[in-house]
Coordinates of C-alpha atoms in Angstrom, one line a residue:
Chain U
M1 CA -56.3 32.2 -20.5
R2 CA -56.3 32.3 -23.5
T3 CA -59.7 31.4 -25.2
L4 CA -61.4 29.7 -28.0
E5 CA -62.3 33.0 -29.7
E6 CA -58.7 34.4 -29.2
V7 CA -57.5 31.2 -30.8
Q8 CA -59.8 31.3 -33.9
A9 CA -59.1 35.1 -34.3
T10 CA -55.4 33.5 -34.4
L11 CA -56.6 31.1 -37.7
Q12 CA -57.8 33.5 -39.8
I13 CA -54.7 36.3 -39.5
A14 CA -52.8 33.1 -39.9
K15 CA -55.2 32.4 -43.0
V16 CA -55.6 28.1 -41.3
K17 CA -58.8 27.1 -42.2
E18 CA -61.1 25.8 -40.1
E19 CA -62.7 23.3 -40.9
D20 CA -59.8 21.6 -42.6
L21 CA -59.2 21.3 -39.1
Q22 CA -59.9 18.6 -36.0
P23 CA -62.4 20.1 -33.7
V24 CA -59.7 19.8 -30.3
T25 CA -57.0 22.1 -30.3
Y26 CA -54.4 22.5 -27.6
C27 CA -52.8 26.2 -25.9
L28 CA -49.7 25.2 -24.8
S29 CA -47.7 27.5 -22.2
F30 CA -45.0 27.0 -20.1
G31 CA -45.4 25.4 -16.6
G32 CA -43.9 26.9 -13.3
N33 CA -40.8 24.3 -13.5
V34 CA -39.6 24.8 -17.2
S35 CA -36.7 26.5 -15.9
S36 CA -35.8 24.9 -12.8
G37 CA -32.9 22.8 -14.4
D38 CA -34.2 19.7 -12.1
Y39 CA -34.6 17.3 -15.0
C40 CA -33.5 15.3 -17.7
L41 CA -33.8 13.4 -20.5
M42 CA -32.5 9.9 -21.2
E43 CA -32.9 7.4 -24.6
L44 CA -34.0 4.1 -23.2
D45 CA -34.0 0.6 -25.1
E46 CA -36.9 -1.8 -24.9
T47 CA -35.2 -4.1 -22.1
L48 CA -35.0 -1.2 -19.9
C49 CA -38.7 0.8 -21.0
K50 CA -39.6 -2.6 -19.4
H51 CA -38.4 -2.8 -16.5
I52 CA -39.1 1.1 -15.5
E53 CA -42.4 -0.1 -16.2
A54 CA -42.6 -3.0 -14.1
G55 CA -41.3 -0.5 -11.0
K56 CA -38.2 -1.7 -11.1
S57 CA -35.5 0.6 -10.4
L58 CA -32.1 1.3 -12.4
I59 CA -28.7 2.9 -10.8
I60 CA -26.6 5.1 -11.9
R61 CA -22.9 4.9 -10.7
G62 CA -19.3 6.5 -10.6
D63 CA -16.9 7.4 -8.8
K64 CA -15.6 11.3 -9.4
D65 CA -12.9 10.5 -11.5
E66 CA -14.7 7.8 -14.0
H67 CA -17.7 8.0 -16.5
A68 CA -20.7 7.8 -15.3
V69 CA -22.5 4.3 -15.6
L70 CA -26.2 2.9 -15.9
C71 CA -26.3 0.1 -13.6
S72 CA -30.0 -2.5 -14.1
E73 CA -29.8 -5.8 -11.9
D74 CA -27.6 -7.4 -14.5
K75 CA -27.2 -5.1 -17.4
T76 CA -24.4 -2.3 -17.2
Y77 CA -24.7 0.8 -19.8
D78 CA -22.0 3.7 -20.6
L79 CA -24.3 7.2 -20.2
K80 CA -23.7 9.7 -23.3
F81 CA -24.9 12.9 -23.4
A82 CA -26.5 14.1 -26.8
D83 CA -26.9 17.2 -27.4
T84 CA -29.5 18.1 -30.6
S85 CA -29.7 21.6 -32.6
N86 CA -33.1 21.4 -31.7
L87 CA -35.6 22.0 -28.7
L88 CA -37.5 19.3 -27.4
L89 CA -40.5 20.1 -25.3
F90 CA -42.3 17.5 -23.3
V91 CA -46.3 17.8 -22.7
P92 CA -48.4 15.5 -20.4
G93 CA -51.4 15.1 -20.8
C94 CA -51.4 16.3 -24.3
K95 CA -53.3 13.8 -26.8
T96 CA -52.8 12.7 -30.4
P97 CA -56.0 12.5 -33.0
D98 CA -55.7 8.5 -32.9
Q99 CA -56.9 9.3 -29.4
L100 CA -58.6 12.3 -29.7
P101 CA -62.8 11.9 -30.1
D102 CA -64.8 12.2 -32.8
I103 CA -64.0 14.5 -35.6
S104 CA -67.7 15.6 -36.0
A105 CA -67.7 17.1 -32.2
S106 CA -68.0 21.0 -32.1
A107 CA -64.5 23.0 -31.3
Q108 CA -62.9 22.6 -28.0
L109 CA -59.9 24.7 -26.5
M110 CA -57.8 22.0 -23.7
H111 CA -55.2 23.9 -22.0
A112 CA -51.5 21.7 -22.0
Q113 CA -48.7 23.2 -19.8
I114 CA -45.0 22.3 -21.1
W115 CA -43.8 20.5 -18.2
G116 CA -39.7 20.7 -20.0
V117 CA -38.0 21.8 -22.6
S118 CA -34.2 20.2 -23.7
N119 CA -31.8 20.3 -26.2
C120 CA -29.9 17.2 -25.1
Y121 CA -30.4 13.9 -23.3
W122 CA -28.4 10.9 -22.9
E123 CA -28.6 7.7 -24.9
L124 CA -27.0 4.9 -23.1
R125 CA -24.9 2.2 -24.6
R126 CA -24.6 -0.5 -23.5
Q127 CA -21.5 -2.4 -21.8
R128 CA -19.6 -4.8 -20.8
P129 CA -19.0 -4.1 -16.7
R130 CA -15.9 -2.6 -15.1
L131 CA -14.8 -5.4 -12.9
K132 CA -11.1 -5.7 -13.1
K133 CA -11.5 -3.3 -10.1
L134 CA -13.1 -5.8 -8.2
K135 CA -10.3 -8.6 -8.2
K136 CA -8.2 -6.0 -7.3
L137 CA -10.1 -5.1 -4.1
L138 CA -10.5 -8.1 -3.1
M139 CA -6.9 -9.1 -3.6
E140 CA -5.7 -6.2 -0.8
N141 CA -6.2 -9.1 1.3
P142 CA -6.8 -12.8 0.1
Y143 CA -8.3 -15.5 2.1
D144 CA -5.7 -18.1 3.6
G145 CA -7.1 -20.4 5.6
P146 CA -8.7 -19.6 9.3
A147 CA -6.8 -17.5 12.3
V148 CA -4.3 -20.1 13.7
G149 CA -5.3 -21.1 17.7
M150 CA -6.0 -17.8 20.0
Q151 CA -5.1 -15.4 17.1
E152 CA -7.6 -13.3 15.3
E153 CA -7.1 -13.2 11.9
A154 CA -4.7 -10.2 10.7
P155 CA -6.6 -7.2 10.6
G156 CA -7.2 -5.7 6.9
L157 CA -9.5 -4.5 4.1
K158 CA -13.0 -6.8 3.8
Y159 CA -16.2 -6.1 1.6
T160 CA -19.7 -7.0 2.2
M161 CA -21.6 -7.2 -1.2
E162 CA -22.6 -3.7 -0.3
D163 CA -19.8 -2.6 -0.2
L164 CA -18.7 -3.4 -3.3
L165 CA -21.7 -2.6 -5.0
E166 CA -20.7 0.8 -4.0
R167 CA -17.3 0.3 -5.7
I168 CA -17.7 -1.4 -8.6
Q169 CA -19.4 0.5 -12.2
A170 CA -21.5 -2.9 -12.6
S171 CA -24.8 -4.1 -11.8
R172 CA -25.3 -6.8 -9.0
E173 CA -25.7 -9.8 -11.3
E174 CA -22.8 -8.7 -13.2
I175 CA -20.6 -8.5 -10.1
E176 CA -22.3 -11.9 -8.5
A177 CA -20.9 -13.5 -11.3
H178 CA -17.8 -12.2 -11.8
L179 CA -17.1 -13.1 -8.1
Q180 CA -17.8 -16.4 -8.9
N181 CA -14.9 -16.7 -12.1
V182 CA -12.0 -15.1 -9.6
H183 CA -13.6 -18.0 -7.1
A184 CA -14.7 -15.7 -4.4
C185 CA -16.7 -16.8 -1.3
E186 CA -18.4 -15.1 1.1
I187 CA -17.0 -15.8 4.6
D188 CA -18.4 -14.0 8.2
G189 CA -20.7 -11.7 5.2
F190 CA -17.9 -10.5 3.7
W191 CA -16.4 -11.3 -0.2
R192 CA -12.8 -13.2 0.3
I193 CA -10.8 -14.1 -2.1
L194 CA -8.3 -16.7 -1.7
D195 CA -4.7 -16.5 -1.9
F196 CA -3.3 -19.0 -4.6
D197 CA -1.4 -21.5 -3.0
Y198 CA -4.3 -21.9 0.0
E199 CA -6.8 -22.5 -3.1
M200 CA -4.4 -25.2 -4.5
K201 CA -3.9 -26.7 -1.1
L202 CA -7.6 -27.3 -0.6
L203 CA -8.2 -29.3 -4.1
G204 CA -4.7 -31.0 -3.4
H205 CA -7.0 -32.4 0.0
V206 CA -9.8 -33.5 -2.2
T207 CA -7.8 -35.2 -5.4
Q208 CA -5.7 -37.0 -2.7
L209 CA -8.9 -38.5 -1.0
V210 CA -10.3 -38.6 -4.4
D211 CA -7.1 -41.0 -5.6
S212 CA -7.0 -42.8 -1.8
E213 CA -10.3 -43.9 -2.1
S214 CA -11.2 -44.7 -5.5
W215 CA -13.7 -43.5 -6.4
S216 CA -14.3 -41.6 -10.8
F217 CA -13.4 -38.2 -10.9
S218 CA -17.3 -37.6 -11.7
K219 CA -18.9 -39.2 -8.7
V220 CA -17.2 -37.4 -5.5
P221 CA -19.7 -37.6 -2.7
L222 CA -19.9 -34.2 -0.5
S223 CA -20.3 -36.0 2.4
V224 CA -17.4 -38.4 2.7
C225 CA -14.4 -35.4 2.1
L226 CA -16.5 -33.0 4.3
E227 CA -16.3 -35.7 6.7
E228 CA -12.0 -36.6 5.9
L229 CA -11.3 -33.3 5.1
G230 CA -12.9 -31.2 8.0
S231 CA -10.2 -32.0 10.0
L232 CA -7.5 -30.2 8.0
E233 CA -9.5 -27.2 7.2
P234 CA -13.1 -25.6 7.4
K235 CA -15.9 -27.3 5.9
A236 CA -17.1 -24.1 3.9
M237 CA -13.6 -24.3 2.7
I238 CA -13.7 -27.7 1.8
E239 CA -17.3 -27.5 0.1
H240 CA -16.5 -23.8 -2.0
C241 CA -13.5 -25.4 -3.2
L242 CA -15.9 -28.7 -4.4
N243 CA -17.5 -26.1 -6.0
C244 CA -15.2 -23.9 -8.1
Y245 CA -13.8 -26.9 -9.1
G246 CA -16.6 -29.1 -9.9
R247 CA -20.5 -29.6 -10.8
H248 CA -22.8 -31.1 -8.0
Y249 CA -26.0 -33.2 -8.5
S250 CA -28.1 -35.2 -6.5
I251 CA -28.6 -39.1 -7.0
E252 CA -31.9 -40.6 -6.0
D253 CA -31.2 -41.3 -1.8
G254 CA -30.8 -37.0 -1.8
Q255 CA -26.9 -37.4 -1.1
V256 CA -25.0 -35.0 -2.9
M257 CA -22.2 -35.4 -5.5
Y258 CA -19.8 -33.4 -7.4
A259 CA -18.3 -34.2 -10.9
L260 CA -14.9 -32.9 -11.1
D261 CA -14.1 -30.7 -14.2
E262 CA -10.8 -32.2 -15.6
D263 CA -10.0 -28.8 -17.0
K264 CA -10.4 -27.0 -14.7
V265 CA -8.3 -28.6 -12.7
C266 CA -5.4 -29.0 -15.4
R267 CA -5.7 -25.3 -15.5
A268 CA -5.2 -24.3 -11.7
T269 CA -2.8 -27.1 -11.7
A270 CA -0.8 -25.2 -14.2
Q271 CA -0.8 -21.6 -13.3
L272 CA 0.8 -22.8 -9.9
L273 CA 3.8 -24.9 -12.8
L274 CA 4.0 -21.4 -14.6
Q275 CA 3.6 -19.1 -12.3
N276 CA 7.0 -19.9 -10.3
A277 CA 9.4 -19.2 -13.4
V278 CA 9.2 -16.2 -16.5
K279 CA 9.8 -18.8 -19.8
F280 CA 9.7 -23.2 -19.3
N281 CA 10.2 -25.4 -22.4
L282 CA 7.2 -26.7 -23.6
S283 CA 8.0 -29.9 -23.9
E284 CA 9.9 -30.1 -20.0
F285 CA 6.6 -28.7 -18.6
Q286 CA 4.1 -30.7 -20.5
E287 CA 5.7 -33.8 -19.0
V288 CA 6.1 -32.2 -15.7
W289 CA 2.2 -31.0 -16.0
Q290 CA 0.6 -34.0 -16.4
Q291 CA 2.8 -35.9 -14.0
S292 CA 1.2 -33.1 -11.5
V293 CA -2.6 -33.6 -12.2
P294 CA -4.2 -36.3 -11.0
E295 CA -3.8 -39.9 -12.1
G296 CA -6.6 -40.7 -14.8
M297 CA -6.6 -37.3 -15.6
S298 CA -5.4 -35.2 -18.8
A299 CA -3.8 -32.4 -19.8
R300 CA -4.3 -31.1 -22.8
L301 CA -3.0 -27.2 -24.1
D302 CA -6.1 -26.0 -25.1
Q303 CA -6.9 -26.5 -21.9
L304 CA -4.1 -22.9 -21.1
R305 CA -6.4 -20.9 -23.1
G306 CA -6.3 -17.5 -22.0
L307 CA -4.0 -18.5 -19.2
A308 CA -0.8 -19.4 -20.7
L309 CA 1.5 -18.1 -24.8
L310 CA 3.2 -20.5 -26.4
D311 CA 6.3 -19.1 -28.5
R312 CA 6.6 -22.0 -31.4
S313 CA 9.0 -19.5 -33.1
T314 CA 11.5 -20.1 -30.8
K315 CA 13.7 -23.7 -30.8
P316 CA 13.1 -25.0 -28.4
E317 CA 9.3 -24.1 -27.9
T318 CA 8.4 -22.7 -25.1
I319 CA 5.8 -21.7 -22.9
S320 CA 5.0 -19.3 -20.0
L321 CA 2.0 -17.3 -17.7
L322 CA 0.0 -14.6 -19.5
R323 CA -3.1 -14.5 -18.0
V324 CA -5.9 -12.6 -19.7
E325 CA -7.1 -11.6 -16.0
D326 CA -3.8 -9.6 -15.7
L327 CA -3.8 -7.6 -19.3
H328 CA -5.4 -3.7 -18.9
E329 CA -9.2 -3.3 -19.3
D330 CA -9.7 -0.9 -21.5
T331 CA -9.4 -1.9 -25.7
L332 CA -7.1 0.4 -27.3
E333 CA -3.9 -0.3 -23.8
R334 CA -5.2 -4.1 -24.8
F335 CA -3.8 -4.4 -27.9
N336 CA -0.7 -2.1 -27.5
S337 CA 0.3 -4.1 -25.0
L338 CA -0.7 -7.8 -26.6
F339 CA 1.4 -6.4 -29.9
S340 CA 4.2 -5.0 -27.3
L341 CA 4.6 -8.5 -26.3
R342 CA 4.3 -10.4 -29.6
E343 CA 4.9 -8.0 -32.7
K344 CA 3.0 -10.9 -34.8
W345 CA -0.1 -12.9 -33.8
T346 CA -2.4 -15.6 -35.5
Q347 CA -5.9 -14.9 -35.0
D348 CA -6.4 -18.0 -32.9
D349 CA -3.4 -17.3 -31.0
I350 CA -4.9 -13.7 -29.8
E351 CA -8.1 -15.0 -29.6
P352 CA -8.1 -15.9 -25.9
Y353 CA -6.5 -12.1 -24.7
I354 CA -9.5 -10.3 -26.7
Q355 CA -13.0 -12.3 -25.6
D356 CA -13.5 -9.9 -22.8
L357 CA -13.2 -7.6 -25.1
C358 CA -16.4 -7.9 -27.3
G359 CA -19.7 -6.1 -27.2
E360 CA -22.5 -7.1 -27.3
K361 CA -22.4 -8.5 -30.7
Q362 CA -19.0 -7.8 -31.6
T363 CA -17.0 -10.4 -32.9
T364 CA -13.4 -11.1 -32.4
G365 CA -12.5 -10.7 -35.8
A366 CA -14.3 -7.3 -35.9
L367 CA -12.5 -6.1 -33.4
L368 CA -9.4 -7.5 -35.3
T369 CA -9.9 -5.4 -38.1
K370 CA -10.3 -2.1 -35.9
H371 CA -7.5 -2.0 -34.0
A372 CA -5.1 -4.3 -35.9
R373 CA -3.2 -4.6 -39.1
S374 CA -3.3 -8.1 -41.4
S375 CA -0.7 -10.0 -43.4
V376 CA -0.1 -13.0 -44.2
Q377 CA 3.2 -14.7 -43.4
N378 CA 4.4 -17.6 -44.3
G379 CA 0.8 -18.5 -45.5
V380 CA -0.6 -18.0 -42.3
K381 CA -2.8 -15.0 -41.9
V382 CA -1.2 -12.7 -38.7
Y383 CA -1.8 -9.8 -37.1
N384 CA 0.2 -6.3 -36.2
S385 CA -0.2 -3.3 -34.5
R386 CA -1.5 -0.6 -36.4
R387 CA 0.5 2.0 -34.9
P388 CA 3.3 1.8 -32.9
V389 CA 4.1 0.4 -30.5
S390 CA 4.9 2.3 -26.9
N391 CA 6.0 0.9 -24.3
Chain B
M1 CA -19.1 6.6 -5.1
V2 CA -21.8 8.6 -5.7
Q3 CA -25.1 6.1 -6.9
I4 CA -28.4 7.6 -7.6
V5 CA -31.3 5.7 -8.2
I6 CA -33.8 5.9 -11.0
S7 CA -37.8 4.5 -9.6
S8 CA -40.7 5.2 -11.1
K9 CA -44.1 5.0 -8.2
A10 CA -44.8 1.8 -7.3
G11 CA -48.0 0.0 -8.9
E12 CA -48.6 2.7 -11.5
G13 CA -45.9 2.5 -14.2
P14 CA -44.9 5.9 -15.5
A15 CA -47.4 8.1 -17.5
E16 CA -47.1 8.4 -21.2
W17 CA -46.3 12.5 -22.6
L18 CA -45.7 13.9 -26.1
L19 CA -42.7 15.0 -27.2
V20 CA -42.6 17.9 -29.3
E21 CA -39.3 19.0 -30.5
L22 CA -39.1 22.1 -32.9
Q23 CA -36.0 23.1 -35.1
G24 CA -34.4 26.0 -33.4
E25 CA -34.7 27.4 -30.1
I26 CA -37.7 30.0 -28.1
V27 CA -36.9 32.6 -26.2
S28 CA -39.0 34.8 -24.5
R29 CA -39.7 38.4 -25.7
Q30 CA -37.9 40.6 -22.8
N31 CA -35.7 37.5 -21.4
T32 CA -37.9 36.8 -18.5
G33 CA -37.9 33.4 -19.1
L34 CA -40.4 30.8 -20.2
A35 CA -42.2 29.6 -17.1
G36 CA -46.1 31.0 -17.3
N37 CA -45.7 32.1 -20.8
L38 CA -48.2 31.2 -24.0
M39 CA -46.5 29.0 -26.3
G40 CA -48.6 28.2 -29.0
D41 CA -51.7 26.8 -30.7
L42 CA -51.8 22.7 -31.5
H43 CA -54.2 21.6 -33.7
Y44 CA -54.7 18.8 -36.1
T45 CA -55.5 18.9 -39.2
K46 CA -58.6 16.3 -40.3
E47 CA -55.5 14.6 -42.1
S48 CA -53.9 13.8 -38.6
V49 CA -51.1 16.7 -39.6
P50 CA -49.6 18.6 -35.9
V51 CA -50.0 22.6 -37.1
L52 CA -48.7 24.1 -35.0
V53 CA -49.3 28.4 -34.4
V54 CA -46.7 30.2 -32.3
G55 CA -47.7 34.5 -32.6
H56 CA -48.2 34.7 -36.2
H57 CA -46.0 31.1 -37.0
I58 CA -47.6 28.6 -38.5
R59 CA -45.6 25.4 -38.3
Y60 CA -46.5 22.2 -40.3
G61 CA -45.7 19.1 -38.1
K62 CA -45.7 15.3 -38.6
Q63 CA -46.3 12.4 -36.4
V64 CA -43.3 10.9 -36.2
K65 CA -42.9 6.8 -33.9
L66 CA -39.3 7.2 -31.6
E67 CA -36.8 4.8 -33.1
K68 CA -36.2 4.2 -28.6
P69 CA -38.8 5.5 -26.0
F70 CA -37.1 9.0 -23.3
A71 CA -37.7 9.3 -19.8
V72 CA -38.3 12.0 -18.3
L73 CA -36.0 12.4 -14.8
M74 CA -37.0 14.6 -11.9
K75 CA -34.3 15.3 -8.6
H76 CA -36.7 14.2 -6.1
S77 CA -34.0 15.1 -3.4
G78 CA -34.9 13.3 0.1
L79 CA -32.7 13.0 2.4
S80 CA -29.1 15.3 2.1
Q81 CA -26.8 13.1 3.8
D82 CA -26.7 10.4 1.5
E83 CA -25.7 11.1 -1.6
E84 CA -28.6 9.5 -3.1
E85 CA -30.9 11.1 -5.2
N86 CA -34.6 9.7 -6.4
M87 CA -35.6 10.4 -9.4
E88 CA -38.9 10.0 -10.8
T89 CA -39.4 8.3 -14.4
N90 CA -42.4 9.5 -16.6
Q91 CA -42.0 8.0 -20.0
E92 CA -43.0 9.0 -23.9
N93 CA -44.2 6.3 -24.7
P94 CA -45.5 4.7 -27.0
N95 CA -42.9 7.1 -28.6
I96 CA -45.0 10.4 -30.1
L97 CA -43.4 12.4 -31.2
H98 CA -44.7 16.1 -33.2
R99 CA -41.7 17.1 -35.7
F100 CA -42.0 20.9 -36.6
R101 CA -40.0 22.4 -39.2
P102 CA -40.4 25.9 -40.6
H103 CA -42.2 26.1 -43.3

């Protein structure tokens, strides 16, 4: 083991004056673990740092053909490999001058082991989780009501939350939020998405009851719904429907009430109509749509952002189904398909179809600047593709 | 899907280490590998400038606060059936980095 005398001798040869130095010197040597390769360096951000300090874990997830991601409880990060032309040494137990005792103490030699070396590390970049796969998995076997009679429900793939965590590159909270968005329901421990027609059937029961009881849309009592409709459909499904299309609250006596969401109900009704044809005459559609929604609700075109595309350039004007969730998840592919559908877009029209692509602090304007080219047509700013569009 | 869990010892919070950045490479003389070998002496001047003496070379450095903290992840294989490996973290915080450049 190197001695203080040897260190001082080296200083003399190197012509470094001992009196210019603080008394403590660290003799660094390479520990046994250095070449093992059983470790790596990862850059963290403030949030993750606190997460780890609090004793929480992180999970790296990925299938063989996927890029690995890092998940905390509620966020997902892309893992990017970075290398540096410099060598990084990590030394436990080595103090910095501010942590060392008084300058006036006598010369001391401490031994510290370099635990690891690296010339590369992992960088983390917050990203929006890839959740499209979630709906795809659940759509393999949508739920369309309880099994009839003595029949068991037809066999098919079903997923528990743990199964989903193993297949989707996202954090638990992000998965839970998305399950809510797609109106999925936990049935017998499995997460199921409802067949759309079945979902509409449930909604129809509820709105018809509201109508026959002359309730206000914002004062729908849960218990009466379950009592009156429980013979038609499972009570859990009725309650699930109310949760998807309304907001629950309690009144003084503890009764649970629901306020139906006009926008959600009208939007679902529109989808039901639009999915039956490629295109509709806009004014005809608006008439049928208004007649189809519960009496007392107003059907408005702004409710259809991200669901339907209006074409005001044709005579007559038309409307067709275009759901953002059916589009490509990858940014470049998304822009490509949008520009294939329509050559030029106004910001207002394209916005609902690119909003979900935005990174944490990104705006749709920034995305458009990056992926599209703008021009002015008839006094209106429009965007078209930067590259030749491939079909 | 492969899932790798990263956790740190509960209750303790990871320890803080020092990160030393050197320009260039370090190779052992006879290419016998680095483990067990001396690297050099780390001194601090009275003005708290880090000085590294490697062999007969002197390097003056700078103490820098890392912009982002780094974590050292260590493989800690438990059950080999599961495709789960546990890794421990040791953190480099409060982000002290000694950067050394050739004099």
